[in-house]
Coordinates of C-alpha atoms in Angstrom, one line a residue:
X1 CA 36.9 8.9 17.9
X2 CA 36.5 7.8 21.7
X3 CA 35.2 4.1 22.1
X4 CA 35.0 3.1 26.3
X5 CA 35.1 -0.8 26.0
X6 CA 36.5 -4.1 23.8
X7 CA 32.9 -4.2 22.2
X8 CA 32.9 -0.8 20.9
X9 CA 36.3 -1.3 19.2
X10 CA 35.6 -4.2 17.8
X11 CA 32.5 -2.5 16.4
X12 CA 34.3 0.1 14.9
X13 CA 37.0 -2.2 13.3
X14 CA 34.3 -4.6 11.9
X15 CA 31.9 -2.0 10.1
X16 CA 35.6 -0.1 8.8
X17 CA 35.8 -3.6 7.1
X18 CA 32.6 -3.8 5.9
X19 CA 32.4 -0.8 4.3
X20 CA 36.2 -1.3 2.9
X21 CA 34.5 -4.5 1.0
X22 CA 31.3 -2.7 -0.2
X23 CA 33.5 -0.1 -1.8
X24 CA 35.7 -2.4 -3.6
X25 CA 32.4 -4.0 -5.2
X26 CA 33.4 -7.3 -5.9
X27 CA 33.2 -10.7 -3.1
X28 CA 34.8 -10.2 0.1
X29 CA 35.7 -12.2 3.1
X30 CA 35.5 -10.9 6.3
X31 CA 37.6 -12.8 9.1
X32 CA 37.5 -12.7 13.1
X33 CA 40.6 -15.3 14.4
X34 CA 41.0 -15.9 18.4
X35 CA 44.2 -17.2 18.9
X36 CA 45.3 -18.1 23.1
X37 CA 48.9 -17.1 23.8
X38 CA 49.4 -19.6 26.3
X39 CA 53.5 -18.5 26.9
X40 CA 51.9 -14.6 27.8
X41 CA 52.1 -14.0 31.8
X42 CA 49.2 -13.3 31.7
X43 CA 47.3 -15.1 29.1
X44 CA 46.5 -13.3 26.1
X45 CA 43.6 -13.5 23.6
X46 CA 45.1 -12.8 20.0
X47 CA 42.0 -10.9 18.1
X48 CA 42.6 -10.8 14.1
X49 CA 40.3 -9.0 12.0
X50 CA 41.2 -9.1 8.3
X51 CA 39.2 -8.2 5.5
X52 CA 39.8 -8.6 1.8
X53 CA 38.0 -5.3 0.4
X54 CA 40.3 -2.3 -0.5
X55 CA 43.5 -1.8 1.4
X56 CA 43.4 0.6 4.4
X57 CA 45.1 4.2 5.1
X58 CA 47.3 4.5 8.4
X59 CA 45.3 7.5 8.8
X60 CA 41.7 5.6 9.2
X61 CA 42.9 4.3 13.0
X62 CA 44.7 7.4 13.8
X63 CA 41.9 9.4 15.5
X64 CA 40.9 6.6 17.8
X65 CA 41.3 7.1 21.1
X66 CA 41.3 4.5 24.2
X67 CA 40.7 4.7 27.3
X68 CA 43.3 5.1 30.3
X69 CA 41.4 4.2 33.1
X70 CA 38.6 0.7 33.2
X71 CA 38.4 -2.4 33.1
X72 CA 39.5 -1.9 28.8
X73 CA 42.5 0.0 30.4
X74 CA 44.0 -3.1 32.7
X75 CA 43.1 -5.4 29.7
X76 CA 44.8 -4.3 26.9
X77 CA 47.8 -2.7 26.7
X78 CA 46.5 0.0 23.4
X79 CA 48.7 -1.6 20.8
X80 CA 47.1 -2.4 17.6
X81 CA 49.3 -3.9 14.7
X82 CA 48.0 -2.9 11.1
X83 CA 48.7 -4.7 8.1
X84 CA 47.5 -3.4 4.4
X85 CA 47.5 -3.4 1.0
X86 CA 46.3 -2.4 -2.1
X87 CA 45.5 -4.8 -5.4
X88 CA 48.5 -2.4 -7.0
X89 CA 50.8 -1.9 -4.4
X90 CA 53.8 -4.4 -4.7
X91 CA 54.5 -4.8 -1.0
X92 CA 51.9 -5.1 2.1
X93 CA 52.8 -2.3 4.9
X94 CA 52.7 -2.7 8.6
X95 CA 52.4 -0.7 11.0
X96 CA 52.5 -0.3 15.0
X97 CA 49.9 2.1 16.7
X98 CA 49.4 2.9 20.4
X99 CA 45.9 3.7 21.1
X100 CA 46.8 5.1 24.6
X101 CA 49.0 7.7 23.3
X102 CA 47.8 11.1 22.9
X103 CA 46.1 11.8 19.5
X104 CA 47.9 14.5 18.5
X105 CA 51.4 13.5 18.9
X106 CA 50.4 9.9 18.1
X107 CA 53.1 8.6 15.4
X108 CA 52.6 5.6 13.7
X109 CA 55.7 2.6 14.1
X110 CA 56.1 1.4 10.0
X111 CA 57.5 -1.7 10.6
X112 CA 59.3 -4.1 7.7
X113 CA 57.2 -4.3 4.9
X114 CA 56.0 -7.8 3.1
X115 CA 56.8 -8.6 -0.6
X116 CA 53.6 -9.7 -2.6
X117 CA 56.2 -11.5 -5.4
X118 CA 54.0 -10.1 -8.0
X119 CA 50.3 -11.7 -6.2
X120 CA 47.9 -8.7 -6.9
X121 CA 45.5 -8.9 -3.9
X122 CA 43.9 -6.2 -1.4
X123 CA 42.6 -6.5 2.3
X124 CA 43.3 -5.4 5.6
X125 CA 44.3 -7.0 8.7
X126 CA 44.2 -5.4 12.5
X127 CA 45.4 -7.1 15.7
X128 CA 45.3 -6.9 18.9
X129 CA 46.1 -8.8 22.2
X130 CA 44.1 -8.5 25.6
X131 CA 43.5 -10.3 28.6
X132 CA 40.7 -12.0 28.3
X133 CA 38.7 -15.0 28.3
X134 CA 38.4 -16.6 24.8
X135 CA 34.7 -18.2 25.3
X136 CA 33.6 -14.9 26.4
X137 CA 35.0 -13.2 23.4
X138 CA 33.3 -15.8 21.4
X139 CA 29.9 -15.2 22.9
X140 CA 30.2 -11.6 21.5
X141 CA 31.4 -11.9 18.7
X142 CA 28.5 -14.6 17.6
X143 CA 26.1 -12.0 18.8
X144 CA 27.7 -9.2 16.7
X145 CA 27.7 -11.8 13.1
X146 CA 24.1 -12.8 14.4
X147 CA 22.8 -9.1 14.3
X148 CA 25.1 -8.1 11.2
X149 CA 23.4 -10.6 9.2
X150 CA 20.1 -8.7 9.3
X151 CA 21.8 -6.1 6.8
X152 CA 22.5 -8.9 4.9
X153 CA 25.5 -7.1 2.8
X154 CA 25.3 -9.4 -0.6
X155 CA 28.8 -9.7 -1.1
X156 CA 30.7 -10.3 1.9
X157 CA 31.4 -13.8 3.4
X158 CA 31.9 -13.7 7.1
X159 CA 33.6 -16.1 9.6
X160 CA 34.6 -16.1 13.1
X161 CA 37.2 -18.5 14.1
X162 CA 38.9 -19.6 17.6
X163 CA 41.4 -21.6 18.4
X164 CA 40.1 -24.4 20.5
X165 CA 38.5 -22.2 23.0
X166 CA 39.8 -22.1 26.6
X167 CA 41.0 -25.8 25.5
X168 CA 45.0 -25.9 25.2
X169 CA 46.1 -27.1 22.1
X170 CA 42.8 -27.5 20.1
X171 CA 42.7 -27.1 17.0
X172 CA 40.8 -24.3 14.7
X173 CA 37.0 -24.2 15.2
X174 CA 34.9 -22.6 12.8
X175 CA 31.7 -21.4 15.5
X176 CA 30.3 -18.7 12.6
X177 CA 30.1 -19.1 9.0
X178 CA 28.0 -17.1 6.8
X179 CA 28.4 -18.3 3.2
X180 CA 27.8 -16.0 0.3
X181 CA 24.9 -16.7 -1.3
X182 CA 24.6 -17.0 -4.9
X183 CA 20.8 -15.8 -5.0
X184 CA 21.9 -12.5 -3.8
X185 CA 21.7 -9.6 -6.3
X186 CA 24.0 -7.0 -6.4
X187 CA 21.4 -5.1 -8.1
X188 CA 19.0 -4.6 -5.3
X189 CA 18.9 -2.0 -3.0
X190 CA 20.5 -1.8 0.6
X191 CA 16.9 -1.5 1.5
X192 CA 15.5 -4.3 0.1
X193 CA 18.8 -6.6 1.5
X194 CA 17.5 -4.8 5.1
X195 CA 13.7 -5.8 4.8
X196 CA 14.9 -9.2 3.6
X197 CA 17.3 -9.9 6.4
X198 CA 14.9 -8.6 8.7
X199 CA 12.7 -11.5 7.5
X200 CA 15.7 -13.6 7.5
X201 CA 16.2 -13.0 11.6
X202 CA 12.7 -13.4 12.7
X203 CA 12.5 -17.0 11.1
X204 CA 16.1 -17.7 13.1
X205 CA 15.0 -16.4 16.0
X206 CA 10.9 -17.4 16.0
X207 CA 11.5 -19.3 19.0
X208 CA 12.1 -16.8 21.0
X209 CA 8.7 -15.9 20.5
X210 CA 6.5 -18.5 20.3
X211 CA 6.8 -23.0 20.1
X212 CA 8.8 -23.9 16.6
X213 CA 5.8 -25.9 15.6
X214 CA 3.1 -22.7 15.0
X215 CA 5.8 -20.2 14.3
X216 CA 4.7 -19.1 10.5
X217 CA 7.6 -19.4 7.9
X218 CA 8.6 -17.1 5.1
X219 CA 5.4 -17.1 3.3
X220 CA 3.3 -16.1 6.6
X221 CA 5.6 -12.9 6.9
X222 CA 4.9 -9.2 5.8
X223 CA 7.5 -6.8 5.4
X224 CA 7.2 -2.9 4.8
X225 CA 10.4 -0.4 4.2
X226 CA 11.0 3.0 3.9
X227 CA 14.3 5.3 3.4
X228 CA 15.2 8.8 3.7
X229 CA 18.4 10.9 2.9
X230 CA 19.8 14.2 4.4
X231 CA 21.9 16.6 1.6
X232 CA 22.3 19.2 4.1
X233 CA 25.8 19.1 5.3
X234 CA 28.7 18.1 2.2
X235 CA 30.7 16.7 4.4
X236 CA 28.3 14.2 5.1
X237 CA 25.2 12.5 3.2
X238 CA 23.3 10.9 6.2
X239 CA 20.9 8.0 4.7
X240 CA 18.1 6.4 7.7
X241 CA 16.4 3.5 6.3
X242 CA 13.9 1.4 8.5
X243 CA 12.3 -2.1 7.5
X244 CA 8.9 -3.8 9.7
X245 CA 8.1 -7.4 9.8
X246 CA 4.9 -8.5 11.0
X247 CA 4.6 -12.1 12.4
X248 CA 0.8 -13.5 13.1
X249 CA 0.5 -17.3 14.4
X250 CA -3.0 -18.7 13.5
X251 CA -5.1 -20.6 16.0
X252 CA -2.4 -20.6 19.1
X253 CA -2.9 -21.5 22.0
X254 CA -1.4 -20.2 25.5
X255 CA 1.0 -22.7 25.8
X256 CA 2.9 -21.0 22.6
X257 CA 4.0 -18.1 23.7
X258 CA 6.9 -17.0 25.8
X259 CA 6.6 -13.9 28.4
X260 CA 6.3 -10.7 27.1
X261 CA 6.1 -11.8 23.4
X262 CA 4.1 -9.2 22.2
X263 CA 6.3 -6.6 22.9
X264 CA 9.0 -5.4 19.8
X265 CA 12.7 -5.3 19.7
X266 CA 13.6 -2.8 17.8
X267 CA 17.0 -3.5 16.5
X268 CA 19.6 -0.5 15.4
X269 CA 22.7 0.0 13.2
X270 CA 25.3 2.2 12.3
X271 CA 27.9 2.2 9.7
X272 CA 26.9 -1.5 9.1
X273 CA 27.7 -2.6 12.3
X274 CA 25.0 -3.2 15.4
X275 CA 25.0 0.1 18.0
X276 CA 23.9 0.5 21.5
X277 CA 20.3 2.6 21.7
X278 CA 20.2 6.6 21.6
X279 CA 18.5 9.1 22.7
X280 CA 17.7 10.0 19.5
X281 CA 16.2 7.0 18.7
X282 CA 14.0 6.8 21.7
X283 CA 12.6 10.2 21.0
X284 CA 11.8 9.4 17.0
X285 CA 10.2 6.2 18.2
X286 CA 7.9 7.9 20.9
X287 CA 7.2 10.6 18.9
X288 CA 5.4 8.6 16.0
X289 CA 1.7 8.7 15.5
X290 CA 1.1 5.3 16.9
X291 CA -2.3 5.6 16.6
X292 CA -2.5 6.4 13.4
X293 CA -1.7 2.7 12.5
X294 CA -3.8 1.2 15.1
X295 CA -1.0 0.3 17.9
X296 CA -1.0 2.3 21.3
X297 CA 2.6 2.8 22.9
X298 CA 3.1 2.1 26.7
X299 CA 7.0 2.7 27.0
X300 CA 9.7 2.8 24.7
X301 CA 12.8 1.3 27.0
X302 CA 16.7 1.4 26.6
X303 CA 17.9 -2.3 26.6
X304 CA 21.7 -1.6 25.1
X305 CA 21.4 -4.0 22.7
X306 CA 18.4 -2.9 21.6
X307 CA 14.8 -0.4 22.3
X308 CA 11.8 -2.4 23.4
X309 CA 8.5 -1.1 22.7
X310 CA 5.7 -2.1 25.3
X311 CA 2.4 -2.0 23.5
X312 CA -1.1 -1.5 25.2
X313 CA -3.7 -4.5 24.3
X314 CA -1.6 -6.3 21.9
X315 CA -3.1 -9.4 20.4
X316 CA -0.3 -12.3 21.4
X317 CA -0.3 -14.0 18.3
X318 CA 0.6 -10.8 16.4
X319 CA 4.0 -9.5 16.6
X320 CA 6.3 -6.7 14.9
X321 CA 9.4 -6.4 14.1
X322 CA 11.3 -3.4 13.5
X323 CA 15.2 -2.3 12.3
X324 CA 16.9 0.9 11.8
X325 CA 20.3 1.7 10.0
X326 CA 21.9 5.3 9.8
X327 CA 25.0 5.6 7.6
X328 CA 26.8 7.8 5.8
X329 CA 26.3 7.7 1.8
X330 CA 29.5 8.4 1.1
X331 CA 31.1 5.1 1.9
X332 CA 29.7 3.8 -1.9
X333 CA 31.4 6.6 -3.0
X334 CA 35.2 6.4 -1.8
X335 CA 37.2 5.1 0.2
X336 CA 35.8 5.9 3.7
X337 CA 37.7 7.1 7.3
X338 CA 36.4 5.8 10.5
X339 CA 34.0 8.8 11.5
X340 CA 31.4 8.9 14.3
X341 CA 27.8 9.3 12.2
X342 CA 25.1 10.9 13.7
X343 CA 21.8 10.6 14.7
X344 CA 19.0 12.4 13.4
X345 CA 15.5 11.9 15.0
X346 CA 13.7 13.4 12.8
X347 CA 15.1 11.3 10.0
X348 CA 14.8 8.2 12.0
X349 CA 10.9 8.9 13.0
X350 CA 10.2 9.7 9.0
X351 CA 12.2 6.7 7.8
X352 CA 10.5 4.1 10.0
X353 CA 6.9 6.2 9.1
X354 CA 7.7 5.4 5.2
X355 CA 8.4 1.5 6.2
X356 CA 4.9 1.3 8.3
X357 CA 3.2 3.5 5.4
X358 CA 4.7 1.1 2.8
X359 CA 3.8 -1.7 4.8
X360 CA -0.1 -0.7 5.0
X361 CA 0.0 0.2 1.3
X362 CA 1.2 -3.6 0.4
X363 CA -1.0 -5.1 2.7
X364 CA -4.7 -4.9 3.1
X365 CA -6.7 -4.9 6.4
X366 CA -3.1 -4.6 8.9
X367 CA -2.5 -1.9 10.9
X368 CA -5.2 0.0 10.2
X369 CA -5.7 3.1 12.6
X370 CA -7.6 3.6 15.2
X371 CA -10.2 5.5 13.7
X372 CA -11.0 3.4 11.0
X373 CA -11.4 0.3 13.3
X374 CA -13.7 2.9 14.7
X375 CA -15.9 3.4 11.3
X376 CA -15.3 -0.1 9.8
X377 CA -17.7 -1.7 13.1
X378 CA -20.7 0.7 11.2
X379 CA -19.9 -1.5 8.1
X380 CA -22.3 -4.1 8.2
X381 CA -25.3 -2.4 9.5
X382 CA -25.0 0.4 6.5
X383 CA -24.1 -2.4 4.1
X384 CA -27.6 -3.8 4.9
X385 CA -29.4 -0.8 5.1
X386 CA -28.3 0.0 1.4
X387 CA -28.8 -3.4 0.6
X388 CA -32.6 -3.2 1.8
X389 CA -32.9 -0.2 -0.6
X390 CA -31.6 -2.0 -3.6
X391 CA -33.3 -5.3 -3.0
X392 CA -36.5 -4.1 -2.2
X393 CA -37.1 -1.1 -4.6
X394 CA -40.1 -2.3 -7.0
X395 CA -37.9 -0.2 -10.3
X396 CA -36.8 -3.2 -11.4
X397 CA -34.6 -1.0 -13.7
X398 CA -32.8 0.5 -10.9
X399 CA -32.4 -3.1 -9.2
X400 CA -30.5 -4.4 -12.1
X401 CA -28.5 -1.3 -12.3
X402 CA -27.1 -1.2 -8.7
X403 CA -26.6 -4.8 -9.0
X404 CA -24.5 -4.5 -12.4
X405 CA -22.6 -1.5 -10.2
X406 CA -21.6 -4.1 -7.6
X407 CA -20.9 -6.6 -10.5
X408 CA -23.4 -9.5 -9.6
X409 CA -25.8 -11.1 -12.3
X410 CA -29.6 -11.2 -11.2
X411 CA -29.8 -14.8 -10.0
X412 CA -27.3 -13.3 -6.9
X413 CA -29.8 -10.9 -5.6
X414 CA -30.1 -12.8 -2.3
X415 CA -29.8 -10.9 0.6
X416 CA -26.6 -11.7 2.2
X417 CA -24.8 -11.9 -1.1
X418 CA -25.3 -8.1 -1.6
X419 CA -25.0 -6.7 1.7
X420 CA -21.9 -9.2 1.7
X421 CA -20.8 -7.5 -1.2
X422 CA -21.5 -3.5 -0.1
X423 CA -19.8 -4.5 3.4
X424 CA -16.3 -5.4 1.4
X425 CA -16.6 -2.3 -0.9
X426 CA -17.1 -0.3 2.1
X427 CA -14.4 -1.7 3.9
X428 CA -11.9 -1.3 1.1
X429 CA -12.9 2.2 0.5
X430 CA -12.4 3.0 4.1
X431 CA -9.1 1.2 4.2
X432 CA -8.0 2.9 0.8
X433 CA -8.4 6.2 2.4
X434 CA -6.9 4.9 5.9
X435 CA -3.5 4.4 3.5
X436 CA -3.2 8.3 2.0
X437 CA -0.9 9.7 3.2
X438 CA -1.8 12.8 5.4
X439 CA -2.3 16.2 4.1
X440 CA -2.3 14.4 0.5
X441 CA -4.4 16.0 -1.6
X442 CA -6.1 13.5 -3.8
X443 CA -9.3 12.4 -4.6
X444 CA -11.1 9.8 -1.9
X445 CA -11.6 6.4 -3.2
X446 CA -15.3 6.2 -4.6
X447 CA -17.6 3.5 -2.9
X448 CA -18.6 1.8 -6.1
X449 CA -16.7 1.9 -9.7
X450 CA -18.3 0.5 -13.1
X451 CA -19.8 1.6 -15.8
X452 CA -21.9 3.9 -13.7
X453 CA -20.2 5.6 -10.5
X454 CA -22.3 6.7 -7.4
X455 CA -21.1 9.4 -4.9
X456 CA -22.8 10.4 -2.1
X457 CA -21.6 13.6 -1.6
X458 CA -23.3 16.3 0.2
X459 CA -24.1 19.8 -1.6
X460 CA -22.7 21.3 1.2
X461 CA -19.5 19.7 1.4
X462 CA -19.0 19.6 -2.0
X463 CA -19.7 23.5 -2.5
X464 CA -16.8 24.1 1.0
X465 CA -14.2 21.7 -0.9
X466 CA -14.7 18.8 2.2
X467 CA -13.9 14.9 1.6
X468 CA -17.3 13.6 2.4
X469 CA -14.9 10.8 3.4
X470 CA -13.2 12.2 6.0
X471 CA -16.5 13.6 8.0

């Protein structure tokens, strides 16, 4: 596996650790250490990343491949130093790899071996020296832990420590600590830990968007998720799953907002471990029905770190928020190799279509197509047409009935207290039927249930097998 820069490496060695502690099921820690090596010629950057999940095979780092020309190239000389163990094993192993080396007659250096003295313990440590600055390396590493936590893996603790900085002789600084929490269940889904840590970033980062003071809080969000798994190849068990956040700030005003606000970051992963943007992706997410859930797509743009989507006529004070992880299922089945998982656009449009469909099926009235917006503006001019028919009927039998149907008493027979009433049921039938999923083949939501149901369905339609809802 080919990586082209520092950042990519790192990657890979921090989502190999990752998954090292999911499979060994129990609390983890998860270290990044900078140490300076001031006596180097030139100055070196010592990076430790050490797990303590199940030990490691030599084999896992044996099929990556650096560079020999860049900027990675004059920074580091392609030495990593490996140091495992499993909770069994009596000693820890070490070992010496040369990234630069050609892969096929790379050979691992086993060098002396450390006694455990009887301590049963597992984890993995990799290291490696470049020439770099250490605040720089700080910067990136904060940014990966920052994005990571949106999986928000529930039993892993994760810290990033440096040794003073650029600042000779400081002492350790801890500039990332994520603790684990106690409130989170290893019983829930990876899904549910997604769409939770999705809400978990917007509230970090709500200023970014709008002023602290009218950013809404945990309560004020809506969150939608949706997952889908490939069993095609059986080498490989490809899982997409996709989580939405909706964020909507009442009574704003323009000061609140920052530039371009309304537009969504769409953040993606792989193999638990933030990725740069693919083609892939960009095709699933321009190929989605926007419409269909009442948003009109301008652009869909590459931004590395993440996509942006640019949105026609977006209300400012209502934004989305959107995150995709592909991985491969088998790493909560064994012991897992580092191995390049693909991306699938179909898989990624359909997973991030369940989230918005689960999203619209949780929450009323949001993200309603376009059509419907289209048919709920007739709402209140048929709700007081039919409310003129019931209120002004002289069968006083037939008044009481339709008003038993909408479930008011006689004393509420005032005018805007029915058609009030007929608007809603029409809205909420037409939204119902906005939430089916398409090409479903159930029954259209009736306009009014009780102990007598009314359809209005045309002979016609009913003898050709049509939804009179859907004309």
């Amino acid at each position: 596996m080919e990586f082209a820069s520092l950042q990519d490496l790192c990657l890979l060695l921090i989502s190999s650790a990752i998954r090292r502690c999911i499979c060994s099921e129990r609390l983890c820690r998860l270290s990044v250490l900078l140490q300076r090596s001031p006596a180097s010629d030139p100055p070196l950057v010592r990076i430790s990343i050490s797990d303590t999940g199940l030990g490691s095979c030599i084999e896992e780092f044996q099929n990556l491949k650096c560079p020999v020309e860049g900027i990675l190239a004059e920074t580091w000389n392609g030495i990593v130093y490996v140091r495992t163990t499993n909770i069994c094993d009596k000693e820890i192993s070490c070992y010496q790899l040369n990234l630069k080396e050609n892969v096929t007659t790379r050979k691992p250096i086993l060098l002396p071996s450390n006694i455990k003295h009887g301590v049963k313990f597992s984890g993995t440590e990799v290291c490696l020296s470049v020439s770099e600055s250490i605040d720089v390396l700080l910067e990136e590493f904060n940014c990966f832990f920052q994005k990571i936590l949106v999986l928000k893996v529930p039993n892993i603790a994760m810290e990033v420590m440096a040794d003073g900085q650029d600042v000779p002789g400081s002492r350790n600084d801890a500039v990332f600590l994520e603790k684990f929490s106690p409130s989170s269940s290893f019983a829930a889904s990876t899904l549910d830990h997604l769409k939770f840590g999705l809400e978990s970033y917007v509230l970090r980062h709500g200023s970014s968007l709008a002023c602290d003071s009218c950013f809404p809080n945990r309560d004020n969000l809506r969150s939608g998720g949706g997952m889908v798994c490939e069993d095609k190849h059986k080498t490989t068990k490809l899982v997409v799953e996709a989580a939405v956040v909706t964020t909507e700030i009442s009574n704003p005003t323009n000061n609140c907002f920052r530039a371009g606000c309304s537009n969504t970051k769409v953040l993606c992963f792989k193999d638990f471990a933030p990725c740069s943007i693919s083609e892939a992706l960009l095709k699933a997410l321009t190929g989605i029905d926007w419409k269909r859930y009442g948003l009109a797509l301008e652009c869909a743009i590459d931004q590395r770190s993440h996509a942006l989507l640019k949105w026609e006529h977006m209300p400012l004070s209502f934004h989305i928020h959107i995150v995709v992880h592909c991985y491969d299922k088998h790493v909560f089945e064994a012991m897992p190799l580092l191995q390049k998982t693909r991306f699938d656009k179909k898989l990624i449009r359909k997973a991030v279509k369940l989230a918005l469909d689960d999203f619209k099926n949780k929450h009323a009235g949001v993200l309603l197509s376009a059509d419907t917006l289209k048919i709920s503006k007739f709402a209140p001019d048929l709700a007081k047409s039919i409310a003129g028919l019931v209120l002004y009927s002289s069968d006083m039998d037939f008044k009481e009935e339709c008003l038993a149907i909408l479930g008011l008493q006689p004393h509420q027979s005032e005018g805007e207290i029915v058609g009030e009433n007929i608007k809603n049921k029409i809205i909420s039938a037409i939204e119902v039927n906005d939430r089916r999923q398409q090409g479903t083949k159930e029954v259209a939501p009736l306009l009014f249930e009780g102990r007598h149901e009314l359809q209005f369905v045309d002979d016609e339609c009913d003898e050709d097998g049509l939804d009179p809802m859907d004309l």
